[in-house]
């Protein structure tokens, strides 16, 4: 596809990398020539220096043909305007990054009346992901498929885990028809395991399973002592914090927000009246303890400064807080934070890149419209995608034992009318099923792509 990305900030850069790796023709537009030249040299893409709100710049960037314009500037209004200009200039599809909740609630109007194909709200998406994580406190991360009937959770194997030093076929989870270990991360390597694969301490395993079973896996398998999350402290007053607070309060949680800026605290009183708002500096660890840090079940750090977020999370874990969730902007910190043992790390850009990549693939050819969900895991090395099975599938009603599936590709589950099936060799994909496929270093656009 011919794609023009407006804005070379963090999201624009990550999109340029992801979409160029998928063999799309990418042009990046930004007012900073330094940012544009850096991306052009690094990813062998096209670049135009200028503002996306300038018609002549957009004409130059889009050329004679443009399948998609993605606007990722820091201004919601500019992103919406750029999409309108692009549509008038002939772009087939447009995507706008928006953060203002008022715009997010008007998406149907903007799509139907203004022609904006898709709107991405990174803050809302991040809040949804953190809310899911807090409902599975033993998990590092959690993803959702099949309209919420199936989840994929990431856990870390500890020395005391029942899974440590055992092959997948020899442990109860390997025989449990309601769960499946579908990927293992070991250091810098990733595996799609078979039954002979032996799990080791510090492995990170990705398990698909039904909600009820995954909720209990920490206590039964990981040998965790974490418990129900009731009292939650949020550090920082970002839009993510506001979205998340509303979600948690609706789930019956007790939420405390710590914010350094007094004016922001005054605004929070009106935006989240059911939460406790405390004015104070989270870098003052004595202050946090005095405000009940050690009584918290979870601490979520959402400031705009990565260093503050991971230092507060690290201190919270040291003080015995059972669950920490740390937001970061710089994905290069992932490995460092893993080495120091931090619990769950959330990167808003990664969430947005996965959502936009799914959208792009769904428009590459007609069969890709059957992609329902896409998650990128393990720094993009693993993908978990959900597809609707239709007439285009060449192996409908054929037992899985009779088809040849590519190496490092796994059918993790089948959703048949909200009944979850963890398939064996005698099972077959039927028309109307949704199928969850996990793959390593593969670009699966539709179900036929899993075949050798």
XYZ file of C-alpha atoms in Angstrom:
452
model
C 0.000 0.000 0.000
C 1.006 3.623 -0.562
C 0.876 5.205 2.908
C 1.592 8.772 3.994
C 2.339 9.376 7.683
C 1.992 12.923 8.982
C 4.131 13.559 12.058
C 7.510 12.031 12.923
C 7.056 11.897 16.669
C 7.196 8.649 18.661
C 4.059 7.148 17.117
C 4.958 8.299 13.603
C 8.437 6.785 13.892
C 7.135 3.473 15.225
C 4.514 3.316 12.470
C 7.124 4.064 9.814
C 9.223 1.163 11.072
C 6.335 -1.292 11.413
C 4.593 -0.498 8.127
C 7.800 -0.282 6.074
C 8.805 -3.696 7.441
C 5.511 -4.953 6.016
C 6.616 -3.902 2.532
C 4.388 -0.841 2.242
C 5.509 2.286 0.391
C 5.883 4.910 3.125
C 6.188 8.691 2.921
C 6.707 10.651 6.157
C 5.860 14.350 6.533
C 7.124 16.560 9.379
C 8.108 20.186 9.898
C 11.479 18.975 11.238
C 13.892 18.154 8.424
C 16.147 16.404 10.943
C 13.399 13.950 11.926
C 12.403 13.346 8.319
C 15.990 12.745 7.132
C 16.651 10.389 10.042
C 13.660 8.194 9.138
C 14.452 8.268 5.419
C 18.002 7.042 6.052
C 17.026 4.453 8.639
C 14.073 2.779 6.894
C 14.645 3.595 3.210
C 11.361 5.461 2.873
C 10.331 8.764 1.281
C 10.239 12.032 3.207
C 8.757 15.501 2.791
C 9.568 18.433 5.074
C 6.610 20.675 5.862
C 3.213 20.891 7.540
C 0.461 18.406 6.800
C -2.063 21.238 6.969
C -0.488 22.803 3.860
C -2.210 21.620 0.691
C 0.902 21.814 -1.529
C 2.871 19.728 0.991
C 0.099 17.120 1.063
C -0.055 16.991 -2.732
C 3.702 16.379 -2.861
C 3.594 13.707 -0.157
C 0.558 11.844 -1.509
C 1.612 11.948 -5.171
C -0.769 10.626 -7.806
C -1.977 7.734 -5.677
C -2.401 7.302 -1.933
C -4.150 4.406 -0.237
C -3.923 5.726 3.311
C -3.011 8.892 5.214
C -2.244 8.553 8.939
C -2.039 11.791 10.917
C -0.167 11.500 14.226
C 0.666 15.096 15.170
C 0.259 16.267 18.758
C -2.860 18.288 17.875
C -6.221 16.496 17.578
C -7.602 19.370 15.551
C -4.689 19.294 13.101
C -5.046 15.531 12.703
C -8.739 15.869 11.867
C -8.050 18.754 9.458
C -5.222 16.838 7.756
C -7.515 13.855 7.223
C -10.149 16.121 5.650
C -7.544 17.638 3.316
C -6.206 14.199 2.404
C -9.700 12.928 1.630
C -10.380 15.909 -0.646
C -7.053 15.274 -2.412
C -8.007 11.671 -3.147
C -6.740 9.524 -0.272
C -8.762 6.317 -0.168
C -8.620 6.018 3.636
C -7.546 8.243 6.521
C -6.633 7.652 10.183
C -6.472 10.369 12.844
C -4.875 10.109 16.263
C -7.176 11.813 18.772
C -6.920 12.103 22.527
C -9.777 14.419 23.455
C -12.659 12.306 24.803
C -15.154 14.610 23.081
C -13.794 13.678 19.659
C -13.670 9.979 20.496
C -17.402 9.949 21.200
C -18.133 11.529 17.795
C -16.390 8.916 15.673
C -19.545 7.746 13.877
C -20.263 11.300 12.723
C -16.668 11.891 11.643
C -16.595 8.642 9.694
C -19.981 9.026 8.015
C -20.018 12.787 7.446
C -16.338 13.763 7.273
C -14.905 10.618 5.742
C -12.341 9.845 8.467
C -11.947 6.077 8.225
C -10.537 5.339 11.667
C -9.656 7.175 14.867
C -7.011 5.956 17.303
C -7.098 7.097 20.933
C -3.842 5.849 22.513
C -4.837 6.991 25.993
C -8.185 5.198 25.997
C -6.597 2.043 24.539
C -3.875 2.090 27.208
C -6.440 2.549 29.977
C -8.437 -0.419 28.688
C -5.312 -2.582 28.642
C -4.292 -1.574 32.171
C -7.833 -2.230 33.437
C -7.674 -5.755 31.982
C -4.262 -6.339 33.540
C -5.500 -5.354 37.000
C -8.250 -7.942 36.712
C -5.539 -10.599 36.176
C -2.953 -9.458 38.754
C -0.679 -12.479 38.340
C -0.269 -11.801 34.629
C 2.330 -9.467 33.154
C 0.053 -8.628 30.229
C -3.376 -9.704 29.050
C -4.993 -9.573 25.591
C -8.621 -10.317 24.704
C -10.159 -12.275 21.824
C -13.519 -13.722 20.819
C -15.546 -10.811 22.199
C -14.066 -11.328 25.655
C -14.650 -15.097 25.798
C -10.929 -15.884 25.386
C -7.813 -14.214 26.765
C -4.085 -14.502 26.236
C -2.031 -13.892 29.359
C 1.725 -13.514 29.821
C 3.346 -15.004 32.930
C 6.912 -15.276 34.158
C 8.182 -18.650 35.370
C 9.754 -18.420 38.813
C 11.991 -20.896 40.620
C 9.098 -22.034 42.817
C 6.674 -22.426 39.906
C 5.201 -25.872 39.308
C 6.076 -25.426 35.623
C 9.806 -24.850 36.149
C 12.065 -27.507 34.523
C 9.098 -29.469 33.166
C 8.107 -30.230 29.601
C 4.789 -28.853 28.439
C 3.401 -32.342 27.840
C 4.233 -33.439 31.389
C 2.449 -30.652 33.262
C -1.213 -30.344 33.986
C -1.614 -27.149 31.995
C -0.432 -28.960 28.901
C -3.220 -31.497 29.274
C -5.909 -29.028 30.275
C -8.296 -28.582 27.358
C -9.156 -25.081 28.603
C -5.625 -23.652 28.238
C -2.739 -23.715 25.797
C 0.852 -22.464 26.056
C 1.318 -20.908 22.639
C 4.585 -18.928 22.901
C 7.650 -18.848 25.151
C 10.115 -15.966 25.447
C 13.565 -16.962 26.710
C 16.110 -14.158 26.771
C 16.323 -12.799 23.241
C 14.778 -15.945 21.714
C 11.113 -16.759 21.125
C 9.625 -20.224 20.603
C 6.299 -21.619 19.436
C 6.623 -24.717 21.649
C 5.619 -28.328 21.165
C 4.952 -30.869 23.896
C 8.660 -31.685 24.367
C 9.612 -28.077 25.133
C 11.021 -27.729 28.683
C 10.189 -24.544 30.581
C 12.959 -22.815 32.550
C 13.162 -20.222 35.289
C 12.665 -16.662 33.944
C 10.853 -17.882 30.826
C 7.909 -15.736 29.853
C 4.998 -17.852 28.675
C 1.944 -16.729 26.712
C -1.152 -18.784 27.498
C -4.547 -18.692 25.808
C -7.429 -19.669 28.010
C -10.905 -18.906 29.231
C -11.257 -16.046 31.656
C -12.095 -18.178 34.703
C -9.103 -20.485 34.297
C -6.617 -17.695 33.621
C -7.795 -15.775 36.678
C -6.702 -18.693 38.886
C -3.504 -19.677 37.109
C -1.206 -17.600 39.332
C -2.306 -19.356 42.489
C -2.418 -22.851 40.987
C 0.492 -22.857 38.568
C 2.744 -19.820 38.950
C 2.609 -20.198 42.751
C 1.870 -16.508 43.195
C 0.624 -14.921 46.403
C -1.052 -11.958 44.713
C -4.674 -11.353 45.524
C -7.742 -9.460 44.398
C -6.933 -5.854 43.470
C -9.134 -3.529 45.531
C -7.011 -0.508 46.542
C -5.149 1.097 43.638
C -2.837 4.123 43.554
C -2.355 5.994 40.279
C 0.653 8.324 39.984
C 0.100 11.144 37.488
C -2.992 12.885 36.136
C -2.750 12.160 32.416
C -5.778 11.402 30.240
C -4.911 7.731 30.696
C -5.306 8.229 34.440
C -8.738 9.818 34.005
C -9.987 7.075 31.657
C -8.563 4.370 33.923
C -10.023 5.859 37.091
C -13.535 5.831 35.652
C -13.099 2.194 34.599
C -11.756 1.102 37.977
C -14.397 2.968 39.983
C -17.080 1.294 37.863
C -15.500 -2.048 38.805
C -15.814 -1.185 42.510
C -12.140 -0.319 43.112
C -10.855 2.274 45.574
C -8.668 4.672 43.586
C -6.121 7.193 44.894
C -4.491 9.618 42.436
C -1.208 11.333 43.325
C -0.431 14.491 41.321
C 2.340 17.037 41.908
C 0.660 19.983 40.171
C -2.000 21.634 42.371
C -3.944 23.113 39.425
C -4.228 19.684 37.863
C -5.458 18.331 41.196
C -8.205 20.944 41.252
C -9.305 19.832 37.767
C -9.252 16.183 38.797
C -11.720 16.827 41.622
C -14.373 17.576 38.986
C -13.332 14.934 36.440
C -13.075 11.971 38.857
C -15.254 12.843 41.863
C -15.354 9.231 43.107
C -11.570 8.987 43.503
C -9.308 10.408 46.188
C -6.961 13.053 44.750
C -3.767 13.870 46.672
C -1.442 16.755 45.874
C 2.170 15.669 46.348
C 5.455 14.626 44.737
C 5.671 10.904 43.932
C 9.474 11.189 43.946
C 9.220 11.740 47.709
C 9.043 8.146 48.863
C 8.335 9.076 52.478
C 5.336 11.037 51.246
C 4.018 8.016 49.335
C 4.303 5.821 52.414
C 2.529 8.433 54.526
C -0.323 8.454 52.009
C -0.823 4.694 52.232
C 1.496 3.214 49.604
C 2.070 0.045 51.616
C -1.701 -0.496 51.945
C -2.164 -0.564 48.170
C -2.809 -3.723 46.174
C -1.498 -2.069 42.998
C 0.399 1.031 41.901
C 0.064 2.374 38.345
C 2.616 5.008 37.255
C 1.369 7.250 34.442
C 3.497 10.406 34.503
C 5.065 11.754 31.306
C 8.580 10.956 32.592
C 9.732 7.349 32.091
C 12.377 7.574 34.798
C 9.854 8.723 37.396
C 7.479 5.948 36.423
C 9.937 3.090 36.772
C 11.597 4.469 39.917
C 8.238 4.818 41.693
C 7.197 1.334 40.516
C 10.505 -0.121 41.660
C 10.099 1.488 45.090
C 6.498 0.255 45.338
C 7.611 -3.324 44.656
C 10.395 -2.960 47.220
C 7.802 -1.844 49.783
C 5.728 -4.953 49.151
C 3.044 -3.721 46.749
C 1.752 -6.842 44.988
C 1.211 -5.382 41.508
C 2.828 -2.537 39.572
C 2.015 -1.258 36.100
C 4.573 1.096 34.550
C 3.878 3.284 31.500
C 6.873 4.059 29.334
C 7.306 6.048 26.134
C 10.742 4.741 25.148
C 10.459 1.120 24.014
C 14.243 0.751 24.355
C 13.720 0.653 28.123
C 11.771 -2.620 27.934
C 14.853 -4.819 28.310
C 16.305 -2.708 31.129
C 13.058 -2.794 33.107
C 12.773 -6.536 32.573
C 16.298 -7.020 33.908
C 15.510 -5.122 37.105
C 12.392 -7.242 37.554
C 9.558 -4.750 37.126
C 6.143 -6.356 36.800
C 4.013 -5.026 33.909
C 5.154 -2.445 31.348
C 2.726 -0.602 29.047
C 3.770 1.353 25.962
C 0.964 3.410 24.415
C 2.707 3.554 21.050
C 2.876 -0.237 20.826
C -0.879 -0.460 21.384
C -1.606 2.103 18.665
C 0.835 0.515 16.202
C -0.885 -2.871 16.606
C -4.313 -1.337 15.993
C -3.194 0.575 12.884
C -1.245 -2.400 11.508
C -4.404 -4.488 11.796
C -6.324 -1.816 9.894
C -3.693 -1.687 7.136
C -3.628 -5.443 6.655
C -7.407 -5.560 6.551
C -7.356 -3.331 3.479
C -4.609 -4.987 1.501
C -6.912 -7.548 -0.082
C -10.484 -8.652 0.378
C -9.685 -11.785 2.418
C -7.808 -9.670 4.945
C -11.090 -8.009 5.896
C -11.662 -11.176 7.928
C -8.978 -10.146 10.432
C -10.824 -9.196 13.628
C -8.003 -8.601 16.114
C -4.216 -8.242 16.009
C -1.730 -8.032 18.868
C 2.030 -7.672 18.493
C 3.947 -9.391 21.295
C 7.586 -9.729 22.331
C 8.733 -6.515 20.618
C 6.844 -7.486 17.474
C 8.458 -10.913 17.059
C 5.191 -12.710 17.821
C 1.733 -11.895 16.521
C -1.588 -13.151 17.822
C -4.386 -12.555 15.338
C -8.066 -13.463 15.214
C -9.661 -14.257 11.846
C -13.219 -14.918 10.746
C -13.400 -18.104 8.679
C -15.342 -17.605 5.441
C -15.699 -19.204 2.023
C -12.215 -17.962 1.112
C -10.611 -20.534 3.478
C -9.334 -23.494 1.447
C -9.297 -25.985 4.349
C -12.828 -25.607 5.737
C -14.106 -28.813 7.383
C -10.723 -30.540 6.893
C -9.272 -32.134 10.081
C -6.248 -30.153 11.205
C -4.157 -33.326 11.203
C -4.590 -33.431 7.410
C -3.342 -29.928 6.625
C 0.242 -28.717 6.603
C 0.790 -25.618 8.722
C 3.892 -23.455 8.456
C 6.638 -23.775 11.023
C 6.287 -21.363 13.961
C 2.562 -20.982 13.345
C -0.036 -22.319 15.776
C -3.835 -22.410 15.837
C -4.330 -21.468 19.478
C -8.116 -21.626 19.684
C -11.361 -21.680 17.724
C -14.427 -19.704 18.748
C -17.598 -21.387 17.496
C -20.727 -19.482 18.492
C -19.023 -18.378 21.733
C -17.896 -21.925 22.509
C -14.105 -21.973 22.832
C -12.308 -24.996 21.334
C -8.628 -25.722 21.920
C -8.213 -27.840 18.805
C -6.707 -31.266 18.397
C -5.908 -33.120 15.199
C -9.497 -34.235 14.665
C -10.958 -30.751 14.909
C -11.653 -28.674 11.800
C -12.308 -25.015 11.047
C -15.904 -24.351 10.003
C -17.485 -21.459 8.154
C -18.347 -18.714 10.648
C -15.714 -19.709 13.223
C -13.242 -17.157 14.489
C -9.747 -18.615 14.694
C -6.895 -17.343 16.868
C -3.509 -17.807 15.200
C -0.159 -17.266 16.938
C 2.928 -16.878 14.746
C 6.608 -16.007 15.071
C 8.188 -13.711 12.465
C 5.341 -14.339 10.040
C 3.010 -11.872 8.347
C -0.349 -13.639 8.430
C -2.975 -11.638 6.507
C -5.671 -14.325 6.345
C -6.191 -17.944 7.354
C -4.813 -19.345 4.090
C -1.441 -17.797 4.936
C -0.906 -20.373 7.707
C -0.514 -23.161 5.126
C 2.833 -24.357 3.830
